[in-house]
XYZ file of C-alpha atoms in Angstrom:
416
model
C 8.784 6.162 -106.530
C 9.041 5.871 -102.361
C 8.760 9.816 -102.294
C 5.883 9.503 -104.470
C 4.143 6.555 -102.161
C 5.220 8.850 -98.917
C 3.506 12.054 -100.064
C 0.273 10.361 -101.415
C -0.045 8.903 -98.192
C 0.509 12.547 -96.350
C -1.630 14.443 -98.676
C -4.324 11.732 -98.251
C -4.765 12.371 -94.838
C -6.213 15.755 -94.778
C -8.256 15.192 -97.833
C -9.471 12.038 -96.033
C -10.729 14.256 -92.915
C -12.061 16.580 -96.018
C -14.089 13.746 -97.006
C -14.980 13.493 -93.635
C -16.307 16.701 -92.970
C -18.641 16.752 -96.307
C -20.071 13.309 -95.438
C -21.288 14.409 -91.532
C -22.402 17.343 -92.532
C -24.773 15.867 -94.630
C -26.088 13.686 -92.304
C -26.370 16.057 -89.551
C -28.897 17.770 -91.346
C -31.708 15.906 -89.453
C -29.987 16.241 -86.180
C -31.453 18.622 -83.116
C -29.557 21.743 -82.781
C -27.654 20.698 -86.163
C -26.566 24.564 -86.933
C -23.946 24.540 -83.674
C -23.586 20.754 -84.421
C -21.897 21.672 -87.880
C -20.170 25.000 -86.769
C -18.578 22.497 -84.135
C -17.844 20.213 -86.753
C -16.246 22.729 -89.446
C -14.200 24.357 -86.797
C -13.092 20.848 -85.897
C -12.197 20.196 -89.257
C -10.543 23.339 -89.901
C -8.136 23.428 -86.898
C -6.834 20.131 -87.950
C -5.943 20.553 -91.713
C -4.310 23.892 -91.039
C -2.577 22.436 -87.726
C -1.692 19.518 -90.206
C 0.156 21.604 -92.660
C 1.803 23.637 -90.157
C 2.939 20.713 -89.031
C 4.435 19.474 -92.068
C 6.181 22.841 -93.778
C 7.941 23.159 -89.882
C 9.189 18.987 -90.011
C 10.179 19.568 -93.964
C 11.859 22.857 -93.309
C 13.355 25.707 -91.001
C 9.674 27.407 -90.548
C 9.042 28.274 -87.150
C 7.249 28.320 -84.678
C 7.430 24.377 -83.699
C 3.792 23.251 -83.040
C 3.110 22.812 -79.148
C 3.392 19.192 -78.045
C -0.582 18.983 -77.522
C -1.532 20.066 -80.781
C 1.132 17.430 -82.546
C -0.472 14.785 -80.272
C -4.065 15.704 -81.773
C -3.087 15.771 -85.207
C -1.582 12.201 -84.854
C -3.814 10.983 -83.070
C -6.361 11.906 -85.530
C -4.834 11.289 -88.751
C -2.954 8.230 -87.549
C -5.125 6.283 -85.510
C -8.971 7.895 -85.108
C -9.606 7.839 -88.760
C -7.559 4.967 -90.094
C -9.575 3.082 -87.136
C -12.930 4.091 -88.139
C -12.002 3.916 -92.514
C -11.192 0.204 -91.453
C -14.210 -0.535 -89.359
C -16.436 1.392 -92.111
C -14.539 -0.995 -95.091
C -16.120 -4.140 -93.314
C -19.439 -2.853 -92.642
C -19.622 -1.481 -95.977
C -18.316 -5.057 -97.147
C -21.281 -6.619 -95.058
C -23.886 -4.015 -96.299
C -22.991 -4.805 -99.740
C -23.377 -8.901 -99.368
C -26.883 -8.529 -97.382
C -28.306 -5.692 -100.474
C -27.368 -8.654 -103.204
C -28.730 -11.504 -100.676
C -31.955 -9.212 -100.756
C -31.517 -8.761 -104.537
C -31.214 -12.338 -105.198
C -34.564 -13.052 -103.009
C -36.596 -9.817 -104.736
C -35.868 -11.630 -108.415
C -37.165 -15.294 -106.881
C -40.415 -16.231 -108.643
C -41.566 -17.071 -105.024
C -40.999 -13.510 -103.370
C -44.529 -11.837 -103.335
C -44.491 -8.192 -103.160
C -45.544 -6.439 -99.542
C -48.976 -4.761 -99.829
C -48.255 -1.031 -99.592
C -49.076 0.698 -96.489
C -50.565 4.217 -96.978
C -50.310 6.679 -94.056
C -52.780 10.161 -93.966
C -51.092 13.013 -95.327
C -52.133 15.272 -92.166
C -50.751 12.581 -89.910
C -47.422 12.547 -91.403
C -47.342 16.402 -91.828
C -48.227 17.430 -88.353
C -46.088 14.716 -86.082
C -42.452 16.560 -85.276
C -40.209 14.601 -87.146
C -37.814 12.260 -85.092
C -34.774 10.265 -86.178
C -35.059 7.145 -87.794
C -32.984 4.215 -86.242
C -31.118 4.278 -89.649
C -30.611 8.033 -89.739
C -29.289 7.607 -85.721
C -27.170 4.932 -86.535
C -25.381 6.974 -89.800
C -24.856 9.777 -87.343
C -23.347 7.982 -85.047
C -21.028 6.346 -87.576
C -20.064 9.495 -88.766
C -19.426 10.937 -85.432
C -17.576 7.697 -84.305
C -14.002 9.288 -85.424
C -14.804 12.032 -82.661
C -15.161 9.020 -80.035
C -12.226 7.466 -81.162
C -10.263 10.482 -81.056
C -11.317 11.500 -77.852
C -10.351 7.947 -75.914
C -6.809 8.232 -77.769
C -6.428 11.152 -76.612
C -6.932 10.563 -72.921
C -4.927 7.340 -73.082
C -1.857 9.375 -74.788
C -2.294 12.358 -72.397
C -2.208 9.458 -69.777
C 0.741 7.430 -70.719
C 3.362 9.740 -72.961
C 6.068 10.409 -70.577
C 5.439 6.591 -68.859
C 7.528 3.245 -69.609
C 8.398 0.443 -67.447
C 11.809 -1.718 -67.129
C 11.452 -5.280 -68.430
C 13.566 -7.794 -67.067
C 14.989 -10.672 -69.127
C 17.263 -13.686 -68.824
C 18.813 -14.905 -72.114
C 20.814 -18.190 -71.553
C 23.294 -19.397 -74.042
C 25.428 -22.742 -74.435
C 28.914 -20.961 -75.234
C 28.615 -17.952 -73.252
C 31.838 -18.025 -71.199
C 31.684 -18.644 -67.417
C 32.816 -15.066 -66.601
C 30.148 -13.262 -68.237
C 27.536 -15.440 -66.401
C 25.178 -12.638 -65.049
C 26.522 -9.571 -66.789
C 23.561 -7.449 -67.317
C 22.814 -5.280 -70.436
C 20.367 -2.069 -70.414
C 19.278 -2.819 -73.701
C 18.088 1.257 -74.593
C 16.511 1.996 -78.223
C 14.106 4.761 -79.862
C 14.407 7.751 -77.607
C 13.266 9.618 -80.274
C 14.529 12.582 -78.770
C 12.293 15.396 -80.387
C 8.843 16.842 -79.990
C 7.385 13.913 -77.811
C 10.591 13.209 -75.960
C 12.227 15.966 -74.131
C 12.334 17.566 -71.399
C 11.937 15.695 -67.959
C 11.442 12.640 -69.140
C 15.397 12.480 -70.933
C 16.478 12.656 -67.324
C 13.848 9.513 -66.109
C 15.036 7.497 -69.027
C 18.730 8.121 -68.016
C 18.306 7.250 -64.202
C 16.129 4.354 -64.584
C 19.172 3.099 -66.875
C 21.820 3.667 -64.777
C 19.814 2.773 -61.682
C 20.037 -1.277 -63.217
C 23.901 -1.153 -62.447
C 24.412 -2.441 -66.228
C 27.997 -3.729 -67.249
C 27.179 -2.691 -70.508
C 24.468 0.212 -72.225
C 23.512 -0.437 -75.801
C 21.813 1.556 -77.527
C 19.944 0.394 -81.367
C 19.038 4.217 -83.065
C 16.368 6.522 -83.695
C 18.321 8.556 -80.940
C 16.578 11.565 -82.193
C 13.411 11.822 -83.591
C 14.143 14.225 -86.507
C 15.685 17.269 -86.215
C 19.686 18.239 -85.659
C 18.397 20.853 -83.271
C 17.413 18.038 -81.063
C 21.551 16.534 -81.342
C 22.761 18.299 -78.213
C 20.010 16.661 -76.014
C 20.827 13.191 -77.499
C 25.009 13.832 -76.753
C 23.876 15.214 -73.275
C 21.913 11.704 -72.460
C 24.305 9.560 -74.556
C 27.207 10.924 -72.104
C 24.918 10.614 -69.345
C 24.338 7.180 -69.185
C 26.867 5.083 -66.890
C 27.721 1.857 -67.444
C 31.003 -0.258 -65.886
C 31.855 -1.540 -69.274
C 31.101 1.094 -71.572
C 28.256 2.734 -73.738
C 27.871 1.471 -77.536
C 25.250 2.399 -80.340
C 24.390 2.012 -83.523
C 21.906 4.266 -85.948
C 18.616 4.411 -86.702
C 16.317 5.908 -89.927
C 15.040 8.736 -87.702
C 18.779 9.599 -87.036
C 19.361 10.361 -90.526
C 16.317 12.311 -91.752
C 17.950 15.068 -91.642
C 21.626 14.848 -92.501
C 23.460 11.670 -92.013
C 26.911 13.151 -92.364
C 25.946 15.797 -89.221
C 24.326 13.066 -87.578
C 27.481 11.243 -86.792
C 30.502 13.450 -87.319
C 28.154 15.429 -84.207
C 28.153 11.940 -82.272
C 31.407 11.271 -82.680
C 33.235 14.188 -82.153
C 31.489 14.398 -78.867
C 32.850 11.149 -77.494
C 29.978 9.171 -78.151
C 30.895 5.452 -79.322
C 28.947 5.300 -82.405
C 29.470 2.088 -84.026
C 28.987 2.113 -88.186
C 29.783 -0.930 -89.010
C 32.451 -1.431 -86.672
C 33.702 -3.449 -84.160
C 34.246 -2.410 -79.909
C 35.723 -5.453 -77.916
C 35.224 -4.155 -73.854
C 36.212 -6.503 -71.227
C 33.571 -7.328 -69.496
C 33.974 -9.010 -66.022
C 37.118 -9.692 -67.426
C 36.593 -10.863 -70.736
C 36.626 -9.753 -74.157
C 33.370 -9.386 -75.663
C 32.666 -8.625 -79.381
C 29.879 -5.736 -80.074
C 29.192 -4.680 -83.501
C 27.137 -1.998 -84.837
C 25.258 -2.315 -87.754
C 24.956 1.184 -90.198
C 21.637 2.152 -91.499
C 20.784 2.193 -94.902
C 22.688 2.472 -98.507
C 21.694 5.718 -100.308
C 19.376 4.548 -103.147
C 18.762 0.595 -102.215
C 16.223 -0.903 -100.199
C 16.720 -3.310 -97.334
C 17.293 -6.199 -99.731
C 20.731 -4.845 -101.060
C 21.343 -2.925 -97.638
C 21.448 -6.236 -95.449
C 24.198 -7.940 -97.454
C 26.321 -5.264 -98.240
C 26.854 -4.354 -94.556
C 27.518 -8.381 -93.540
C 30.031 -8.324 -96.266
C 31.833 -5.946 -94.270
C 31.910 -6.074 -91.107
C 32.147 -10.455 -91.494
C 35.864 -10.044 -90.454
C 35.023 -8.409 -87.205
C 33.278 -11.811 -86.153
C 34.984 -13.928 -84.425
C 33.961 -17.954 -83.568
C 36.054 -17.493 -80.165
C 33.963 -14.632 -79.087
C 30.921 -13.841 -77.946
C 29.248 -11.541 -80.640
C 26.504 -9.079 -79.911
C 25.005 -7.204 -83.476
C 23.487 -3.850 -82.657
C 20.876 -3.329 -85.340
C 18.273 -1.096 -85.567
C 16.103 -3.187 -87.836
C 15.240 -6.265 -86.509
C 15.553 -8.287 -89.808
C 19.664 -7.806 -88.957
C 18.889 -11.060 -87.489
C 18.515 -13.382 -90.149
C 21.614 -12.855 -91.057
C 23.337 -12.408 -88.253
C 22.721 -15.712 -86.612
C 24.504 -17.888 -89.567
C 27.337 -14.994 -89.712
C 28.202 -15.888 -85.963
C 26.461 -13.313 -84.196
C 25.410 -15.036 -80.419
C 22.785 -11.844 -79.458
C 21.230 -9.580 -82.188
C 19.961 -6.038 -80.476
C 17.224 -4.643 -82.408
C 14.062 -1.825 -82.165
C 12.822 0.203 -84.634
C 9.044 -1.429 -84.267
C 7.919 -0.024 -81.434
C 6.470 -3.676 -80.718
C 3.827 -2.916 -83.303
C 2.374 0.862 -81.838
C -1.032 -0.177 -82.082
C -1.201 -3.963 -80.910
C -4.554 -6.235 -80.318
C -2.169 -7.855 -77.821
C 1.850 -7.495 -77.059
C 3.108 -9.332 -80.338
C 0.116 -9.791 -82.604
C -1.703 -6.971 -84.066
C -1.552 -5.292 -87.759
C 2.047 -4.788 -87.597
C 2.201 -8.582 -87.291
C 1.496 -8.617 -91.243
C 4.428 -5.997 -91.622
C 7.360 -7.110 -89.352
C 8.959 -10.791 -89.261
C 10.096 -10.009 -85.350
C 8.296 -7.260 -83.817
C 8.468 -7.646 -79.829
C 10.795 -9.954 -77.280
C 13.182 -12.862 -77.322
C 13.766 -15.016 -80.543
C 15.392 -18.083 -81.192
C 16.547 -19.656 -84.569
C 19.747 -22.097 -85.037
C 22.359 -20.049 -87.413
C 25.179 -22.034 -89.378
C 27.832 -21.800 -86.220
C 25.734 -20.678 -83.541
C 23.037 -23.291 -82.806
C 21.173 -20.851 -79.637
C 21.491 -17.947 -81.448
C 18.911 -15.290 -80.216
C 17.724 -11.957 -80.864
C 15.658 -9.634 -78.509
C 13.278 -6.510 -79.922
C 12.572 -4.059 -77.631
C 9.327 -1.850 -77.758
C 11.649 1.476 -77.501
C 11.485 3.905 -74.690
C 10.310 6.926 -77.193
C 7.677 8.242 -79.149
C 7.451 9.367 -82.556
C 3.850 8.997 -82.614
C 2.014 9.431 -78.742
C -0.022 6.862 -78.707
C 0.900 3.082 -77.816
C -1.354 0.174 -77.368
C -0.757 -3.115 -76.293
C 2.928 -2.214 -76.741
C 4.194 -0.255 -73.698
C 7.506 1.964 -73.965
C 10.618 0.379 -72.104
C 14.205 -0.339 -71.125
C 14.964 -3.608 -71.255
C 17.240 -5.235 -68.772
C 19.259 -8.130 -70.314
C 20.802 -10.702 -67.883
C 23.352 -13.195 -70.093
C 22.891 -16.574 -68.315
C 25.433 -19.777 -69.174
C 22.962 -22.507 -69.975
């Protein structure tokens, strides 16, 4: 069922573009220079459909060559931003239009409604005057071409901000934090998505900015690669280039496993990367042992409702009440069970801060995720000030962010 929904969504994208093209082609019939408008529109549509299917084929097979970054960018921004944005807006306008039409229909059928006297226009006047676009035609043409305006704005913003990210600093206080751990600095890195949109010089920038924080720990919460195992060597390079006084630890995310779970996990571990798969590490930080547990992603054939309880049964014996315990989990929903299992701090990513938001923390993704961006506090059964921090991530699988800037998080533990 999941695969059916995935393919239905995938093939709905070019279908929507074709429907938009047919509709716009008809609307432009009365536009000045309509031949050039229609030709440009047809070329734009053809380019996007061909590039879309090439992108799909290269992502799902070993087909080469890979599309250049700018062309991938245009496909993603058009199909996943411009068209959905205008479709949503258009649906709202259509609903208002239907409401207006129904209201007028009711008024017309009212006995008190009088029929307007028809005004006749001399035939010679209608034929001899040059045809100008009516307000209704101009409005329809503007709506039809609106996706191109939204697309252009998205492309400009994407191009400017593609390799940019911030360093976000936050203090997290805990009553039960051992005094020796007060001031411990954690660099939280997530969702690098090493691949088409995050590679080359930006990877060096991520490593440099992270190391410049002089952290006690660097903790990575999944989606290290975007999709292809061809990017695994670069991912290993990044992980091995991180420098922290008490070590670098990671858990896996869903994107890491798209091509081959075993190959990713074995590749990382054989290179010496400390990838924790329902496992515990106890680094000594400022003279005190800390418990770091990495949660595995997914169970083949089961949804997250089955996955989380199963993984927590596996790790329950790794959690010691006498230690300060940190959980690395790609999906922030792990916080709910983590806080009741004795976890003090859950670090997560996955949401990208909602990716396209009205404000930081509020937008369409608010309906999809319980925990989206930043710090969350809920008392657990054994930890009264348990916390979760969800980072927006530093990389990109989708080349546009609004209200969810990419980041490296600098977390300082404080004794409350």
